[in-house]
mmCIF file of C-alpha atoms in Angstrom:
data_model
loop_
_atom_site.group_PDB
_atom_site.id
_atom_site.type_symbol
_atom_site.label_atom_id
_atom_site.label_comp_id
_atom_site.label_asym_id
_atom_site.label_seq_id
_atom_site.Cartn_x
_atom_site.Cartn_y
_atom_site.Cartn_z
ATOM 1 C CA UNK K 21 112.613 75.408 104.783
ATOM 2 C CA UNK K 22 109.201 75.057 106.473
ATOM 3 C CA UNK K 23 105.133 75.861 105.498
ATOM 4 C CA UNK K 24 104.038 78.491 107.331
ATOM 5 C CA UNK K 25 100.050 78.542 108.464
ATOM 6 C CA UNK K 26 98.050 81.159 109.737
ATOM 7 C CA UNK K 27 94.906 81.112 111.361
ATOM 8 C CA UNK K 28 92.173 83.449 112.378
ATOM 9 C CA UNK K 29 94.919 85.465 113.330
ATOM 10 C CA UNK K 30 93.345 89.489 114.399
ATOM 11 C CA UNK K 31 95.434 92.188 116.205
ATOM 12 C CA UNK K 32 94.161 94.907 117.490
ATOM 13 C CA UNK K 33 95.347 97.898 119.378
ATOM 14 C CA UNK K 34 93.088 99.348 122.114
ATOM 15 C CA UNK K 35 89.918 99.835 119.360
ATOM 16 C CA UNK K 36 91.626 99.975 116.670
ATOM 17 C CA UNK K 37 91.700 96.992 114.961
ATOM 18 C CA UNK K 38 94.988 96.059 112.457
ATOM 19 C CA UNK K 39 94.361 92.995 111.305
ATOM 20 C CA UNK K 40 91.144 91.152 111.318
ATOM 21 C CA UNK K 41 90.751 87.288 111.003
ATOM 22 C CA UNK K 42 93.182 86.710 108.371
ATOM 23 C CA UNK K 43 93.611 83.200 107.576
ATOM 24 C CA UNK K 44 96.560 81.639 104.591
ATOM 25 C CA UNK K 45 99.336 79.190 104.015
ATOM 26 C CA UNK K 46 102.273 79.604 102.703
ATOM 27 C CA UNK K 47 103.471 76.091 101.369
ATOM 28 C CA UNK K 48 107.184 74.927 101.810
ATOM 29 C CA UNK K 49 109.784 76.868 99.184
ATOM 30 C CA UNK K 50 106.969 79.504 98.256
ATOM 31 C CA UNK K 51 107.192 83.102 97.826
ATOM 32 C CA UNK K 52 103.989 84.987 99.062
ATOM 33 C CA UNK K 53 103.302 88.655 98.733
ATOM 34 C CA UNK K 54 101.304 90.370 101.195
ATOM 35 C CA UNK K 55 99.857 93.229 98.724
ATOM 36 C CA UNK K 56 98.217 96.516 99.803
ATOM 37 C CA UNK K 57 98.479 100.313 100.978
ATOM 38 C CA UNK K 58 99.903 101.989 103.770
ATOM 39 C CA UNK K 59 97.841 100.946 106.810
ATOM 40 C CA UNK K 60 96.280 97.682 105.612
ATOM 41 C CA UNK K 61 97.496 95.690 108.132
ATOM 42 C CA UNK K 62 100.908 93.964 106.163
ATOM 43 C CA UNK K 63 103.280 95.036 107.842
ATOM 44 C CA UNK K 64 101.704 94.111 111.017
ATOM 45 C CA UNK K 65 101.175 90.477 109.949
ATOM 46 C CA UNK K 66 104.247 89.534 109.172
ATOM 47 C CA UNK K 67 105.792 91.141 112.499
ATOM 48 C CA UNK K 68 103.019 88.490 113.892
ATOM 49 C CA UNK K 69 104.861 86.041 111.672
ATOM 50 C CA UNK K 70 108.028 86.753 113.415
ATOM 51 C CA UNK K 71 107.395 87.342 116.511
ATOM 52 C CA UNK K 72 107.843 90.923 117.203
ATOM 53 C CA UNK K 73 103.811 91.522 117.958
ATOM 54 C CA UNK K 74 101.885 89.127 119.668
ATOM 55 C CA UNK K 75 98.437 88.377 117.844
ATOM 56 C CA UNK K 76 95.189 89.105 120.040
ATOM 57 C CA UNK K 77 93.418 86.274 118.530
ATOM 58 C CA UNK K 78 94.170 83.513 116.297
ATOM 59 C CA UNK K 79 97.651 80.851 115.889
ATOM 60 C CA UNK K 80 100.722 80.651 113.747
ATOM 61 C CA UNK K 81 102.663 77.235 112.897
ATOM 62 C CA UNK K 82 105.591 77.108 111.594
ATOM 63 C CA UNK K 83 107.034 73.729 110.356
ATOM 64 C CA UNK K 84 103.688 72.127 112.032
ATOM 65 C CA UNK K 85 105.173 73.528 115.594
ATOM 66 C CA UNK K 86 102.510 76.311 116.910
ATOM 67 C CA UNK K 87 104.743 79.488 117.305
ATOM 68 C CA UNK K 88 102.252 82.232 118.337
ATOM 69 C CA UNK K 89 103.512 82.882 121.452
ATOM 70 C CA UNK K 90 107.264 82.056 121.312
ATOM 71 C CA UNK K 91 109.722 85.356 121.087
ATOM 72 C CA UNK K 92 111.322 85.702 117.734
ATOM 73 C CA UNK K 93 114.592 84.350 119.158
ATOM 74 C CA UNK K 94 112.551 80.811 119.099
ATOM 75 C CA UNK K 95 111.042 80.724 115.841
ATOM 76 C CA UNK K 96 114.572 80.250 113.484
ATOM 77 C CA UNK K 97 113.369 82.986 111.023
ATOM 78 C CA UNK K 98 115.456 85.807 109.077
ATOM 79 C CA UNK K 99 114.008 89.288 109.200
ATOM 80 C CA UNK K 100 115.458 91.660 106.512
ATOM 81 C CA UNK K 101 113.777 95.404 106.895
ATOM 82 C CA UNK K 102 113.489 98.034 104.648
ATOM 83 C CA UNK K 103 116.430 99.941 106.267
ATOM 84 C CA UNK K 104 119.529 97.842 106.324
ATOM 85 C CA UNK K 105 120.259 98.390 109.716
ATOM 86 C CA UNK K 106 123.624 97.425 108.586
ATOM 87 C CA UNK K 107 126.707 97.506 111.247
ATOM 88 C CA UNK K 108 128.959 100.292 110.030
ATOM 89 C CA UNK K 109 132.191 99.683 111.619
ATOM 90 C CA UNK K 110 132.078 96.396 110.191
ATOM 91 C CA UNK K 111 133.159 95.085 106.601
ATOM 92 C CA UNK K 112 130.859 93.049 104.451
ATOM 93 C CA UNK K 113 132.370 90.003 105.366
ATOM 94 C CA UNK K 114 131.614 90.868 109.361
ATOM 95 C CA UNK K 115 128.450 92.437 108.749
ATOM 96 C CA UNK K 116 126.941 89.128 106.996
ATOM 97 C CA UNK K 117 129.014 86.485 109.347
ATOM 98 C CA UNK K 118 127.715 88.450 112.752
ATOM 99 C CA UNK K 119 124.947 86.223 113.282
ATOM 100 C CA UNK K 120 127.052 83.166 113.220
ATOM 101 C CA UNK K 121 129.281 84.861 115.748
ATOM 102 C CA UNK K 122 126.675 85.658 117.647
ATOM 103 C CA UNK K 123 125.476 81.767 118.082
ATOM 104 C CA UNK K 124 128.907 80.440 119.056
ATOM 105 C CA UNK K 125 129.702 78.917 115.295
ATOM 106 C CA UNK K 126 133.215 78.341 114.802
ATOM 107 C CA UNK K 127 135.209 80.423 113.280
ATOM 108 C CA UNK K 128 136.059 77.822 109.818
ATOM 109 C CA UNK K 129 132.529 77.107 109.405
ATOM 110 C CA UNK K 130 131.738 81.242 109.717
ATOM 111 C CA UNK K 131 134.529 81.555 106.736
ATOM 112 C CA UNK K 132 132.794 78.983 104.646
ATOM 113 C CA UNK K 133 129.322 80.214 105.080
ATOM 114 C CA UNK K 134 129.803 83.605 104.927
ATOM 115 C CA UNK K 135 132.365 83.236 101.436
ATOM 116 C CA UNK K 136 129.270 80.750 100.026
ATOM 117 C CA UNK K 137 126.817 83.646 100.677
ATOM 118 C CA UNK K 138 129.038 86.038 99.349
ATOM 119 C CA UNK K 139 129.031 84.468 96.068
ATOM 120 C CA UNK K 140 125.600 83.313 96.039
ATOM 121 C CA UNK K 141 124.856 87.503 96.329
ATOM 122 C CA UNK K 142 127.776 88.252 93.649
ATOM 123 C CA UNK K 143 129.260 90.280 96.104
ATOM 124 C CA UNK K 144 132.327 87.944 97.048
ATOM 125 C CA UNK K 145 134.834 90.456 95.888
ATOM 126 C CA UNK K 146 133.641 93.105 97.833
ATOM 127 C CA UNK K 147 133.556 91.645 101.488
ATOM 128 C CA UNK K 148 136.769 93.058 103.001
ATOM 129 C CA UNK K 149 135.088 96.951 101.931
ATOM 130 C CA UNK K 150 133.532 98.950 104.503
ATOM 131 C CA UNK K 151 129.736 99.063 104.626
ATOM 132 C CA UNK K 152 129.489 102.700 105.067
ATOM 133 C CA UNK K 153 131.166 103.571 101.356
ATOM 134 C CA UNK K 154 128.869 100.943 99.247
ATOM 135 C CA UNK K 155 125.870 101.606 96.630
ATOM 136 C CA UNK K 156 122.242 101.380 97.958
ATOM 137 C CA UNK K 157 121.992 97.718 95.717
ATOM 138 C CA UNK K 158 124.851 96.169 97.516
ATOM 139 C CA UNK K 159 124.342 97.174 100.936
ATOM 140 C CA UNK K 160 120.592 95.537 100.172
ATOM 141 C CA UNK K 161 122.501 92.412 99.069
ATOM 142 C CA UNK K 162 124.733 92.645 102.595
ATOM 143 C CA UNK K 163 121.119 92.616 104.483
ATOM 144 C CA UNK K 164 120.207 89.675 102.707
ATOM 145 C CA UNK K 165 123.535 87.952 103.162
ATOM 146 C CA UNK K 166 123.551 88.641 106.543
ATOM 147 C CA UNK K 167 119.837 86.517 106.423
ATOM 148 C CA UNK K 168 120.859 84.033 104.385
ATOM 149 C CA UNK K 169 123.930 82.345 106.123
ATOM 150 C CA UNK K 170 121.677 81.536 109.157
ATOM 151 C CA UNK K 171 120.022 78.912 106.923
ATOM 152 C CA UNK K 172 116.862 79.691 108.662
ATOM 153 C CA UNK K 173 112.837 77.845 107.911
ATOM 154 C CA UNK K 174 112.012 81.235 106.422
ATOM 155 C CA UNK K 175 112.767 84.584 105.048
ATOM 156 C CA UNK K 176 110.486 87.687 106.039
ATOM 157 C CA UNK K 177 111.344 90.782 104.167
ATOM 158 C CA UNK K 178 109.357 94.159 104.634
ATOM 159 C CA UNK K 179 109.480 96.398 101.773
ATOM 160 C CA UNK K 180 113.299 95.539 101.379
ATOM 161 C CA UNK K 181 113.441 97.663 97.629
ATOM 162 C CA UNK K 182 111.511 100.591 99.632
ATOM 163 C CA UNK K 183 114.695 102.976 100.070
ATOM 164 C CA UNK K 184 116.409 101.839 96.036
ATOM 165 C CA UNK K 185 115.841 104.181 93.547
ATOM 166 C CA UNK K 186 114.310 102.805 90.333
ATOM 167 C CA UNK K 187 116.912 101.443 88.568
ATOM 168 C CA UNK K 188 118.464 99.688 91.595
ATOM 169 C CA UNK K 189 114.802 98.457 92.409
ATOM 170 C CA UNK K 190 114.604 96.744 88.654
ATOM 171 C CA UNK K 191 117.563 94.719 89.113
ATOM 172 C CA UNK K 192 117.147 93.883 92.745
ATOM 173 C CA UNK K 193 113.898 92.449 91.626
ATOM 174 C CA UNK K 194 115.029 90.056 89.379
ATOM 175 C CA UNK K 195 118.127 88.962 91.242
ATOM 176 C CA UNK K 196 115.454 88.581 94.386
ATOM 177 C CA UNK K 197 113.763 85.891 92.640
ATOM 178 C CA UNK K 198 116.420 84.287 91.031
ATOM 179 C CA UNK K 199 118.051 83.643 94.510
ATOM 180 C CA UNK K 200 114.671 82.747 95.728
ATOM 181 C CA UNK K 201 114.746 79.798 92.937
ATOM 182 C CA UNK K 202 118.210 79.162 93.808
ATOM 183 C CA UNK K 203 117.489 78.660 97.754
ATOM 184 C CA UNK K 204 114.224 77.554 97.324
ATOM 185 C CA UNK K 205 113.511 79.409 100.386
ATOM 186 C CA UNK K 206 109.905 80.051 101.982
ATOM 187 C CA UNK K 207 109.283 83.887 102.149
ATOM 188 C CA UNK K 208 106.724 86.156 102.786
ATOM 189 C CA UNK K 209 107.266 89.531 101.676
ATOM 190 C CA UNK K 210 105.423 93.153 102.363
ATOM 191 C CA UNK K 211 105.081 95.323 99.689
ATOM 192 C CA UNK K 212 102.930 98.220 98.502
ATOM 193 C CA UNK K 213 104.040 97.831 94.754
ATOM 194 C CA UNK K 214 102.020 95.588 92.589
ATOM 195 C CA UNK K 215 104.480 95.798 89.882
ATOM 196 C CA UNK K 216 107.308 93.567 93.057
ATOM 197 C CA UNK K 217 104.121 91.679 93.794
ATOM 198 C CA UNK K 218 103.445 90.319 90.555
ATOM 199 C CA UNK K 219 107.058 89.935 89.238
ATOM 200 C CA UNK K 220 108.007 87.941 92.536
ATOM 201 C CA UNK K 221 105.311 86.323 94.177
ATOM 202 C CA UNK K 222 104.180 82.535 93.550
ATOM 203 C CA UNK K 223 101.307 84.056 95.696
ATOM 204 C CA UNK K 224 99.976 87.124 96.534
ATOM 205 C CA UNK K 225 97.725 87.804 100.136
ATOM 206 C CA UNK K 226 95.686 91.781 98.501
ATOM 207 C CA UNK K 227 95.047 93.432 101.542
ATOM 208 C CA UNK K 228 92.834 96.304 102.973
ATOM 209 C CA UNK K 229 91.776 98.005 106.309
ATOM 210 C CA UNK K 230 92.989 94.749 107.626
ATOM 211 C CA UNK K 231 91.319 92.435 105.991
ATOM 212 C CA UNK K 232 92.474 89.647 103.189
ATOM 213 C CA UNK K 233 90.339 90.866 99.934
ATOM 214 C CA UNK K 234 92.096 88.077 98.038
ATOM 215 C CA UNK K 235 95.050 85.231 97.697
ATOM 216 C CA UNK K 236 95.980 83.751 94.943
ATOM 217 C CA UNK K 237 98.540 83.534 91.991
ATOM 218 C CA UNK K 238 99.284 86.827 90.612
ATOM 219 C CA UNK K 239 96.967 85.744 87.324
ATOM 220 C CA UNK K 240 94.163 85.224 89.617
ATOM 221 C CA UNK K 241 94.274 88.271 90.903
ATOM 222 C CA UNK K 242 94.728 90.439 88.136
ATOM 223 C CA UNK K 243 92.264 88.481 85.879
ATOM 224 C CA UNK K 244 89.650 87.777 87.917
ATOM 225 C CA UNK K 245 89.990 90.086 90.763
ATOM 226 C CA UNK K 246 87.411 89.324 93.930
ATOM 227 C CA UNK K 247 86.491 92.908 94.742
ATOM 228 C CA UNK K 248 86.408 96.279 93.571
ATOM 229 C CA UNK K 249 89.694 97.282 95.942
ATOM 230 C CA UNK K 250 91.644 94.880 94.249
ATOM 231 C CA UNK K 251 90.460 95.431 90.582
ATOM 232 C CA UNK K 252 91.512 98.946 91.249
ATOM 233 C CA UNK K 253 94.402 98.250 93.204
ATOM 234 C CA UNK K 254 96.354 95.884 90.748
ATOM 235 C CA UNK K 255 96.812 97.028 87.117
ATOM 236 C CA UNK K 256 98.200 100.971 85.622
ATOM 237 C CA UNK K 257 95.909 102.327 84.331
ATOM 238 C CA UNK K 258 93.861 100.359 87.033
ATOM 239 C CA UNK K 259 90.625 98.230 85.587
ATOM 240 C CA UNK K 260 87.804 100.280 84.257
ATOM 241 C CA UNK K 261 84.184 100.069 86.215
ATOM 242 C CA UNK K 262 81.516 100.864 84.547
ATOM 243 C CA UNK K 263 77.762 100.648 86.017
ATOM 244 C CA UNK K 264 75.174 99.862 83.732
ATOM 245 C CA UNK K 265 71.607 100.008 82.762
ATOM 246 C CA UNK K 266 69.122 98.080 84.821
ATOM 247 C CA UNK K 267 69.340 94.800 86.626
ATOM 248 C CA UNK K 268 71.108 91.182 85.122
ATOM 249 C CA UNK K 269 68.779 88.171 85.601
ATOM 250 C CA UNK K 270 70.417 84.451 86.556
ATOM 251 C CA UNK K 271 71.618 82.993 82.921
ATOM 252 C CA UNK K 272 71.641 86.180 81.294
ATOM 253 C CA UNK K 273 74.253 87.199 79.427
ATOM 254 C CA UNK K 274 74.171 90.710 77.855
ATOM 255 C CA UNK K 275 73.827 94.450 79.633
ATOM 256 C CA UNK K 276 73.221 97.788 77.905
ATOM 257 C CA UNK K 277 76.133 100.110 78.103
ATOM 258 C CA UNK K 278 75.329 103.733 76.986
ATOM 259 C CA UNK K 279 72.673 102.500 74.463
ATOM 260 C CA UNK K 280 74.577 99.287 73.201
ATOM 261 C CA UNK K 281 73.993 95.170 73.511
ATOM 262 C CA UNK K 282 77.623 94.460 75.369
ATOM 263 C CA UNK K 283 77.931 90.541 75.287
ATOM 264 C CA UNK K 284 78.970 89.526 79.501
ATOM 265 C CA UNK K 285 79.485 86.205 81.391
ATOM 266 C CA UNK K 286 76.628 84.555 82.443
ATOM 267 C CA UNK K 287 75.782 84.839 86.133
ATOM 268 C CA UNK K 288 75.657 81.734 88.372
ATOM 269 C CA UNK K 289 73.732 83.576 91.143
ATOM 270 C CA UNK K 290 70.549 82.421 92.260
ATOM 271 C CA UNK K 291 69.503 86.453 93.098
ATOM 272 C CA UNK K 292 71.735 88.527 90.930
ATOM 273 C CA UNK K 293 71.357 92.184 92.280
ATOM 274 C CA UNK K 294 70.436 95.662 90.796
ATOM 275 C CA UNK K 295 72.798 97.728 91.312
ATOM 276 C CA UNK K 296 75.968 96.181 88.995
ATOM 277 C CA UNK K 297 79.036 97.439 87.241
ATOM 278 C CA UNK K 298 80.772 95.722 84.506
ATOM 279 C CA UNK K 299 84.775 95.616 85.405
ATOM 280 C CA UNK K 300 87.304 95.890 82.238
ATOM 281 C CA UNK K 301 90.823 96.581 82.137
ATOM 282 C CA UNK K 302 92.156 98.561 79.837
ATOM 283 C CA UNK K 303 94.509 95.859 77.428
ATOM 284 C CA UNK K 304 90.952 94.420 76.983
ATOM 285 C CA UNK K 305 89.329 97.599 74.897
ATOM 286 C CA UNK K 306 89.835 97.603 71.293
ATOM 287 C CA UNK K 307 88.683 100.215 68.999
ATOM 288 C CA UNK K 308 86.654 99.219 66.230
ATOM 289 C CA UNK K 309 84.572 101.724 63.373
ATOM 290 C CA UNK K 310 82.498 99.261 63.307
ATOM 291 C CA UNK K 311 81.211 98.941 66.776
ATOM 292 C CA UNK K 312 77.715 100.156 67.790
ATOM 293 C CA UNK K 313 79.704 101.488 71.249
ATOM 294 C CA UNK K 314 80.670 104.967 70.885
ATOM 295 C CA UNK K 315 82.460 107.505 72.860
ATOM 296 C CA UNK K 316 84.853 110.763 72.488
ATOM 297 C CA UNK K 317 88.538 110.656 73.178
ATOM 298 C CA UNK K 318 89.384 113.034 76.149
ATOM 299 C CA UNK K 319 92.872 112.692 76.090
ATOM 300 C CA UNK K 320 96.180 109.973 75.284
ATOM 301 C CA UNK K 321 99.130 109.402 77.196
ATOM 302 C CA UNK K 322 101.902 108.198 75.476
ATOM 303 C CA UNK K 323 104.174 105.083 76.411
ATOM 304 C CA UNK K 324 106.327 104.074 73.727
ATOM 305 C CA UNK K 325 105.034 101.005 72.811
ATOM 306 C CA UNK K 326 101.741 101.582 73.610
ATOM 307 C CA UNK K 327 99.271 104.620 74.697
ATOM 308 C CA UNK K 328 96.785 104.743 76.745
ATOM 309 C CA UNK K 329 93.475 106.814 76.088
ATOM 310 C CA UNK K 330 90.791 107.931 77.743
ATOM 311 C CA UNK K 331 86.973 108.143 76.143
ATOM 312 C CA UNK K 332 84.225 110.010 77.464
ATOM 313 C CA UNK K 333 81.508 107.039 77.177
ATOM 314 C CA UNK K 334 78.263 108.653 78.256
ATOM 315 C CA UNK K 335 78.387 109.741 81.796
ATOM 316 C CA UNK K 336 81.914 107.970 82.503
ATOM 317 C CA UNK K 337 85.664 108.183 81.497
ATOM 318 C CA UNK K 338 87.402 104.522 80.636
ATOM 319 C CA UNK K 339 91.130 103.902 79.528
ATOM 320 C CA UNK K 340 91.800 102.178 76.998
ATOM 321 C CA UNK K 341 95.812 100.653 75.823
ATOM 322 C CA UNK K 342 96.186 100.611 72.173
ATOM 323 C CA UNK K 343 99.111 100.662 69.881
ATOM 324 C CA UNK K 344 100.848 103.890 69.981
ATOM 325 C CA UNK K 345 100.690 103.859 65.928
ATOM 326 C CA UNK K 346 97.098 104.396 65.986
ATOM 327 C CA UNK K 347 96.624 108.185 65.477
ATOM 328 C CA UNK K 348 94.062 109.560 67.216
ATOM 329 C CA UNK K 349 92.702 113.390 68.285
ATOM 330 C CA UNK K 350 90.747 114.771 71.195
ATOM 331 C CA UNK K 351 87.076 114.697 70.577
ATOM 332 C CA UNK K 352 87.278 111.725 68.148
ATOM 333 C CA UNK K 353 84.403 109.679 68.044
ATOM 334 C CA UNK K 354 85.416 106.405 68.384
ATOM 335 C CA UNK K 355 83.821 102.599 68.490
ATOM 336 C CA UNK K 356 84.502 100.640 71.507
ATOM 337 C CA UNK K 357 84.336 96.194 71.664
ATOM 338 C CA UNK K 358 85.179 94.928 74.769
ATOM 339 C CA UNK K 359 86.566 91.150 75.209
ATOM 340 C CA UNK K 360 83.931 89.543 76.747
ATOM 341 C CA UNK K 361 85.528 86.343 78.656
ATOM 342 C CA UNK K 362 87.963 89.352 80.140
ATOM 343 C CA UNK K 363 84.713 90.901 81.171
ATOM 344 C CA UNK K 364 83.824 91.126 85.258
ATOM 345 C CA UNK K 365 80.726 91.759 87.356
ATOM 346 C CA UNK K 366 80.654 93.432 90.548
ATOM 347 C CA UNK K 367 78.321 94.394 92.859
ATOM 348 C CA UNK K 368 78.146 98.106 93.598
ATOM 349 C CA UNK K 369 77.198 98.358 97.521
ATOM 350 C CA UNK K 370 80.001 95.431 98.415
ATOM 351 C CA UNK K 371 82.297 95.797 95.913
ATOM 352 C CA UNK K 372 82.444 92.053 95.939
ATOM 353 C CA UNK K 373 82.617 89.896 92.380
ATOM 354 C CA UNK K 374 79.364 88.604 91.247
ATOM 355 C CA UNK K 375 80.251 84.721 90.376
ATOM 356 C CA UNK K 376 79.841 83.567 86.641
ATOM 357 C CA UNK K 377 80.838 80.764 84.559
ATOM 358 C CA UNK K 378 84.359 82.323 84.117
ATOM 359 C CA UNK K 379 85.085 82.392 88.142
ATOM 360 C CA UNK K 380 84.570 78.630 88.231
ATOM 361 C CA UNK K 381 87.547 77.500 89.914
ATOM 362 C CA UNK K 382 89.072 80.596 90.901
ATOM 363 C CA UNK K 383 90.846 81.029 93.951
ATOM 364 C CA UNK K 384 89.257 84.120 96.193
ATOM 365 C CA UNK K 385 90.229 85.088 99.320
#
């Protein structure tokens, strides 16, 4: 397997531009996600990656060899799309050995590889079936074979899960990154579901309107989320933003929220500016009789386990997850505490984190 590097890489297409100086390495046996909505400029990054667009501006290495302008043919990657774009005539065991055929390998060595694959994927006592009669999870596990027993430098998978239905998507999932530990194999991997993302990734690339917002490990990026867009992205019910009263000097460390003292980081900026919200995910809310934070419950949604409820605090509506035991009923007044070190600042006009003693070290994009 191989590091992949990008750099400065931007694509546009007559004005429009896709992707816009994006800039990351993948390191050698790592899974990346590349994170983000239709139309943020994923998908068109990794067909950079393999060769099936050619970037307007920047370089891509792979294995230390500069790539950028070689066809995909050249680059020893394995491409597995959301559609399997399976062969149908074929059986399993011709559908995964074709590329091997295809490059001249002999026919022994196509047995062995394709029967290790096989069983790798669990699917070793289904290869002399017909492609056309199988479930949605094994024909996914055929596209991968068919990827694997090239023994390429890396895997590039876009949206692979797209077309499963839930349960399918669950268990491919797991069994995605168990054979990614198995193989060791460098991938990068579109999705538009956090929930993939986080359960995958060693690293995940959030991006938006083309840009990189963020990369990082998937605890960096839900914890201490660079911007706005990717507080609200990652997380269901998404993090709660909440402006608040008045400006926050350098070294300060408490705002007033609807009235009340709430404890927050201290800033590190040498100007901090006016216009701030505090950022709070929901898991970080408790409710407390106690507290001098008040607000009415508009509503509760429950999940089993856990519910999530939504309180009316002044002029705003935040979600908070609490235990589902604890009874509560629409128009309740309830106290709010918030977890402080869980706390984030952003700025309102760029969206962009305000740095504080608890973004020391973290890794931003």
């Amino acid at each position: 397997m191989a590091e992949i590097r990008v750099e400065n890489l931007r694509k546009t297409f007559g004005d429009f531009v896709a992707v816009e100086n994006s800039a990351f390495v993948v390191e050698d046996g790592e899974f990346l996600a590349l994170l983000g909505p239709s139309g943020c400029g994923k998908t068109t990054t990794l067909r950079m990656i393999a060769g099936l667009e050619l970037p307007t501006e920047g370089r891509i290495l792979l294995d230390g060899e500069d790539v950028t302008f070689n066809r995909a043919r050249d680059r020893d990657i394995a491409f597995v799309f959301q559609l399997f774009a399976l062969y149908p005539h074929f059986n399993v065991r011709k559908n995964i050995g074709f590329p091997l055929l295809a490059q001249r390998v002999a026919k022994a060595e196509i047995k062995q590889r394709v029967e290790e694959t096989a069983r790798l994927l669990q699917i070793d006592h289904i290869l002399n079936k017909s492609v056309s009669g199988l479930a949605g999870g094994d024909r996914q596990r055929v596209a991968l074979g068919r990827a694997i027993v090239r023994r390429p430098k890396c895997f590039l998978m876009d949206e692979p899960l797209g077309t499963l239905d839930a349960e399918f998507r669950d268990v491919m999932v797991r069994e995605l990154r168990e054979l990614h530990n198995r193989i060791h194999a460098t991938t990068v991997y579109v999705t538009h579901d956090q929930l993939e993302a986080m359960a995958m990734a060693d690293k995940i690339a959030v991006m938006n309107q083309g840009l990189i917002e963020q990369f990082g490990t998937p605890s960096e990026v839900y914890n201490r989320p660079a911007t706005m867009f990717v507080a609200n992205f990652l997380g269901s019910p998404p993090m709660n933003f909440i402006p608040f009263e008045g400006g926050l000097e350098k070294g300060s460390g408490t705002v007033m929220v609807n009235g009340s003292a709430i404890d927050v980081p201290q800033l590190h900026e040498d100007l901090a500016p006016t216009s701030l919200s505090l950022g709070i995910r929901p898991e970080h809310i408790r409710f407390d009789d106690a507290a001098p934070l008040r607000g009415s419950v508009y509503g509760a949604e429950y999940l089993g386990t856990t519910q999530i409820v939504a309180v009316e605090l002044g002029d705003d509506i935040i979600k908070a997850r609490v235990a589902s035991d604890r009874l509560v009923r629409i128009g309740e007044t309830v106290g709010l505490t918030f977890e402080g070190p869980k706390l984030s600042l952003f700025e309102q006009g760029s969206g962009r984190a305000i740095r504080t003693a608890l973004h020391e070290g973290a890794s931003h994009g």
